[in-house]
């Protein structure tokens, strides 16, 4: 069992930055994949960024490349999403999720943290 807790969301203006955090507890492995997803009202969930605890297998959606950075602090069992140059279209509920290496589906999800970017 893994528990994930996101934090760091908020209301910002276009062009601002935010850093989201996802603290993981429970049974985690260095080869697990940690990911950030987001979902805006009326839209499908979007896969934003992912990496393994070892720092490998990094992925970014085209919509955030060059603006968002995913990273880990293994000592704190925490994954971060640094979001720069935020746009109104980045407004969404951001979720952290994890899956074991080789699994297709993300088995554990956090409750989400809201990011709202005003123009």
Coordinates of N, CA and C in Angstrom, one line a residue:
X1 N 0.8 -1.2 0.0 CA 0.0 0.0 0.0 C 0.9 1.2 0.0
X2 N 0.5 2.2 -0.8 CA 1.3 3.5 -0.9 C 0.3 4.6 -0.7
X3 N 0.7 5.6 0.0 CA -0.1 6.8 0.2 C 0.6 8.0 -0.4
X4 N -0.1 8.8 -1.1 CA 0.5 10.0 -1.7 C -0.3 11.2 -1.3
X5 N 0.5 12.3 -1.0 CA -0.2 13.5 -0.5 C 0.5 14.7 -1.3
X6 N -0.4 15.3 -2.1 CA 0.1 16.5 -2.8 C -0.1 17.8 -2.0
X7 N 0.7 18.7 -2.4 CA 0.6 20.1 -1.8 C 1.3 21.1 -2.7
X8 N 1.0 22.4 -2.5 CA 1.7 23.4 -3.2 C 0.8 24.1 -4.3
X9 N -0.4 23.7 -4.4 CA -1.2 24.4 -5.4 C -1.6 25.7 -4.9
X10 N -2.3 26.5 -5.8 CA -2.7 27.8 -5.4 C -3.2 28.6 -6.6
X11 N -3.5 29.9 -6.4 CA -3.9 30.8 -7.4 C -2.8 31.8 -7.7
X12 N -2.4 31.8 -9.0 CA -1.3 32.6 -9.4 C -1.7 33.3 -10.7
X13 N -0.8 34.3 -11.1 CA -1.1 35.0 -12.4 C -0.2 34.3 -13.5
X14 N -0.7 34.6 -14.7 CA 0.1 34.0 -15.9 C 1.5 34.5 -15.8
X15 N 2.5 33.6 -16.1 CA 3.9 33.9 -16.0 C 4.5 33.6 -14.7
X16 N 3.7 33.4 -13.7 CA 4.3 33.0 -12.3 C 4.7 31.6 -12.3
X17 N 5.3 31.2 -11.1 CA 5.8 29.8 -10.9 C 5.1 29.3 -9.7
X18 N 5.1 27.9 -9.7 CA 4.6 27.2 -8.5 C 5.4 25.9 -8.4
X19 N 5.6 25.4 -7.2 CA 6.2 24.1 -7.1 C 5.3 23.2 -6.3
X20 N 4.9 22.1 -7.0 CA 4.0 21.1 -6.3 C 4.9 20.0 -5.7
X21 N 4.4 19.5 -4.6 CA 5.1 18.4 -3.9 C 4.2 17.2 -3.7
X22 N 4.8 16.0 -3.8 CA 4.0 14.8 -3.6 C 4.8 13.9 -2.6
X23 N 4.3 13.8 -1.4 CA 5.0 13.0 -0.4 C 4.5 11.6 -0.4
X24 N 5.3 10.6 -0.6 CA 4.9 9.2 -0.7 C 5.3 8.5 0.6
X25 N 4.4 7.6 1.1 CA 4.6 6.8 2.2 C 4.1 5.4 2.0
X26 N 4.7 4.4 2.7 CA 4.3 3.1 2.5 C 5.3 2.3 1.7
X27 N 4.9 1.3 1.0 CA 5.8 0.4 0.3 C 6.2 1.0 -1.1
X28 N 7.4 1.6 -1.1 CA 7.8 2.2 -2.4 C 9.2 1.5 -2.8
X29 N 9.5 1.4 -4.1 CA 10.7 0.9 -4.6 C 11.4 1.9 -5.5
X30 N 12.7 1.8 -5.5 CA 13.4 2.8 -6.3 C 13.1 2.8 -7.8
X31 N 12.6 1.6 -8.3 CA 12.3 1.5 -9.7 C 10.8 1.9 -10.0
X32 N 10.1 2.3 -9.0 CA 8.7 2.7 -9.2 C 8.7 4.0 -10.1
X33 N 7.6 4.2 -10.9 CA 7.4 5.4 -11.6 C 6.5 6.3 -10.8
X34 N 7.0 7.6 -10.7 CA 6.1 8.6 -10.1 C 5.7 9.6 -11.2
X35 N 4.5 10.0 -11.2 CA 4.0 10.8 -12.2 C 3.0 11.9 -11.7
X36 N 2.9 12.9 -12.5 CA 1.9 14.0 -12.3 C 0.9 14.0 -13.5
X37 N -0.3 14.0 -13.1 CA -1.4 14.1 -14.1 C -2.2 15.4 -13.7
X38 N -3.0 15.9 -14.6 CA -3.9 17.0 -14.4 C -5.2 16.8 -15.1
X39 N -6.2 17.4 -14.5 CA -7.5 17.4 -15.2 C -8.2 18.7 -14.9
X40 N -8.6 19.3 -16.1 CA -9.3 20.6 -16.0 C -10.8 20.2 -16.2
X41 N -11.7 21.1 -15.7 CA -13.1 20.9 -15.8 C -13.5 20.6 -17.3
X42 N -14.2 19.6 -17.5 CA -14.7 19.3 -18.9 C -13.7 18.7 -19.8
X43 N -12.5 18.4 -19.3 CA -11.5 17.8 -20.1 C -11.0 16.5 -19.6
X44 N -10.4 15.7 -20.5 CA -9.8 14.4 -20.1 C -8.6 14.6 -19.2
X45 N -8.3 13.6 -18.4 CA -7.1 13.7 -17.6 C -5.8 13.7 -18.5
X46 N -4.9 14.5 -18.2 CA -3.7 14.6 -19.0 C -2.4 14.1 -18.2
X47 N -1.6 13.4 -18.9 CA -0.4 12.8 -18.3 C 0.7 14.0 -18.5
X48 N 1.1 14.5 -17.4 CA 2.0 15.7 -17.5 C 3.5 15.4 -17.5
X49 N 3.9 14.6 -16.5 CA 5.3 14.4 -16.3 C 5.5 13.1 -15.5
X50 N 6.6 12.4 -15.7 CA 6.9 11.2 -14.9 C 8.4 11.0 -14.8
X51 N 8.8 10.2 -13.8 CA 10.2 9.7 -13.7 C 10.2 8.6 -12.7
X52 N 11.3 7.9 -12.6 CA 11.5 6.9 -11.6 C 12.2 7.5 -10.4
X53 N 12.2 6.9 -9.3 CA 12.9 7.4 -8.1 C 14.4 7.5 -8.3
X54 N 14.9 6.7 -9.2 CA 16.3 6.8 -9.6 C 16.6 8.0 -10.4
X55 N 15.6 8.7 -10.9 CA 15.8 9.9 -11.8 C 15.8 9.6 -13.2
X56 N 15.6 8.3 -13.6 CA 15.5 7.9 -15.0 C 14.1 7.9 -15.5
X57 N 14.0 7.5 -16.8 CA 12.7 7.3 -17.5 C 11.9 8.6 -17.4
X58 N 12.5 9.8 -17.6 CA 11.8 11.0 -17.5 C 10.9 11.3 -18.7
X59 N 9.7 11.7 -18.5 CA 8.7 12.0 -19.5 C 8.1 13.4 -19.3
X60 N 7.8 14.1 -20.3 CA 7.1 15.4 -20.2 C 6.1 15.4 -21.4
X61 N 4.9 15.9 -21.1 CA 3.9 16.2 -22.2 C 4.4 17.3 -23.0
X62 N 4.1 17.3 -24.3 CA 4.5 18.4 -25.1 C 4.1 19.8 -24.6
X63 N 2.9 19.8 -24.0 CA 2.3 21.1 -23.5 C 3.1 21.7 -22.4
X64 N 4.0 20.9 -21.7 CA 4.7 21.5 -20.6 C 6.2 21.5 -20.8
X65 N 6.7 20.9 -21.9 CA 8.1 20.8 -22.1 C 8.8 22.2 -22.1
X66 N 9.9 22.3 -21.4 CA 10.6 23.6 -21.3 C 10.1 24.5 -20.2
X67 N 8.9 24.2 -19.6 CA 8.4 25.0 -18.6 C 8.3 24.3 -17.2
X68 N 8.0 23.0 -17.3 CA 7.9 22.2 -16.1 C 9.1 21.3 -15.9
X69 N 9.4 21.0 -14.6 CA 10.5 20.1 -14.3 C 10.1 19.2 -13.2
X70 N 10.2 17.9 -13.4 CA 9.9 16.9 -12.4 C 11.2 16.5 -11.7
X71 N 11.2 16.3 -10.4 CA 12.4 15.9 -9.7 C 12.0 15.1 -8.5
X72 N 13.0 14.5 -7.9 CA 12.8 13.7 -6.6 C 13.7 14.1 -5.6
X73 N 13.3 13.9 -4.3 CA 14.2 14.0 -3.2 C 14.0 12.6 -2.5
X74 N 14.9 11.7 -2.7 CA 14.7 10.3 -2.2 C 14.8 10.3 -0.7
X75 N 15.5 11.2 -0.1 CA 15.6 11.2 1.4 C 14.3 11.5 2.0
X76 N 13.5 12.3 1.3 CA 12.2 12.7 1.8 C 11.1 12.0 1.2
X77 N 11.4 11.0 0.3 CA 10.3 10.3 -0.5 C 9.3 11.3 -1.1
X78 N 9.8 12.3 -1.7 CA 9.0 13.3 -2.2 C 9.3 13.6 -3.7
X79 N 8.3 13.8 -4.5 CA 8.5 14.2 -5.9 C 7.9 15.6 -6.1
X80 N 8.7 16.3 -6.9 CA 8.3 17.7 -7.1 C 7.9 18.0 -8.5
X81 N 7.1 19.0 -8.8 CA 6.8 19.5 -10.1 C 7.0 21.0 -10.1
X82 N 8.1 21.4 -10.6 CA 8.4 22.9 -10.7 C 7.7 23.4 -11.9
X83 N 6.8 24.3 -11.8 CA 6.1 24.8 -12.9 C 6.4 26.3 -13.1
X84 N 7.0 26.6 -14.2 CA 7.4 28.0 -14.5 C 6.6 28.5 -15.7
X85 N 6.6 29.8 -15.9 CA 5.9 30.4 -17.0 C 4.5 29.9 -17.2
X86 N 3.7 29.9 -16.0 CA 2.4 29.3 -16.0 C 1.5 30.1 -17.0
X87 N 0.5 29.3 -17.6 CA -0.4 29.8 -18.5 C -1.8 29.5 -18.0
X88 N -2.8 30.3 -18.4 CA -4.2 30.0 -17.9 C -4.6 28.6 -18.3
X89 N -4.1 28.1 -19.4 CA -4.5 26.7 -19.8 C -3.8 25.6 -18.9
X90 N -3.0 26.0 -18.0 CA -2.4 25.1 -17.0 C -3.3 24.9 -15.8
X91 N -4.4 25.7 -15.8 CA -5.4 25.6 -14.7 C -6.0 24.2 -14.7
X92 N -5.9 23.5 -13.5 CA -6.4 22.1 -13.4 C -6.2 21.6 -12.0
X93 N -6.8 20.5 -11.7 CA -6.5 19.7 -10.5 C -5.3 18.8 -10.8
X94 N -4.2 18.9 -10.1 CA -3.0 18.2 -10.3 C -2.9 17.0 -9.4
X95 N -2.7 15.8 -9.9 CA -2.7 14.6 -9.2 C -1.3 14.0 -9.3
X96 N -0.8 13.4 -8.2 CA 0.4 12.6 -8.2 C -0.1 11.1 -8.2
X97 N 0.7 10.3 -8.9 CA 0.3 8.8 -9.0 C 1.6 8.0 -9.1
X98 N 1.5 6.7 -8.7 CA 2.7 5.9 -8.8 C 2.3 4.5 -9.3
X99 N 3.2 3.8 -9.9 CA 3.1 2.4 -10.3 C 4.4 1.7 -10.2
X100 N 4.4 0.4 -10.1 CA 5.6 -0.3 -10.1 C 6.1 -0.5 -11.5
X101 N 7.4 -0.7 -11.5 CA 8.1 -0.9 -12.8 C 7.5 -2.1 -13.5
X102 N 7.1 -1.9 -14.8 CA 6.6 -3.0 -15.6 C 5.0 -3.0 -15.6
X103 N 4.4 -2.3 -14.7 CA 3.0 -2.2 -14.6 C 2.5 -1.2 -15.6
X104 N 1.3 -1.4 -16.2 CA 0.7 -0.5 -17.2 C -0.1 0.6 -16.5
X105 N -0.8 0.2 -15.4 CA -1.7 1.2 -14.8 C -1.1 1.7 -13.5
X106 N -1.4 3.0 -13.2 CA -1.0 3.6 -12.0 C -2.0 3.2 -10.9
X107 N -1.4 2.5 -9.9 CA -2.2 1.9 -8.9 C -2.6 2.8 -7.7
X108 N -1.8 3.8 -7.5 CA -2.0 4.6 -6.3 C -2.1 6.1 -6.7
X109 N -3.0 6.8 -6.1 CA -3.2 8.2 -6.5 C -3.4 9.1 -5.3
X110 N -3.0 10.3 -5.4 CA -3.2 11.3 -4.3 C -4.6 11.9 -4.5
X111 N -4.9 12.8 -3.6 CA -6.2 13.5 -3.7 C -6.2 14.7 -4.6
X112 N -5.1 15.2 -5.0 CA -5.0 16.3 -5.9 C -4.8 17.6 -5.2
X113 N -4.2 18.6 -6.0 CA -4.0 19.9 -5.5 C -4.4 20.9 -6.6
X114 N -5.2 21.9 -6.4 CA -5.7 22.8 -7.4 C -4.7 23.8 -7.8
X115 N -4.5 24.0 -9.1 CA -3.7 25.1 -9.6 C -4.6 25.9 -10.5
X116 N -4.6 27.2 -10.2 CA -5.4 28.1 -11.0 C -4.6 29.3 -11.4
X117 N -4.5 29.5 -12.7 CA -3.7 30.5 -13.3 C -4.6 31.6 -13.9
X118 N -4.5 32.8 -13.4 CA -5.4 33.9 -14.0 C -4.6 34.6 -15.1
X119 N -5.4 35.1 -16.0 CA -4.7 35.9 -17.1 C -4.6 37.3 -16.8

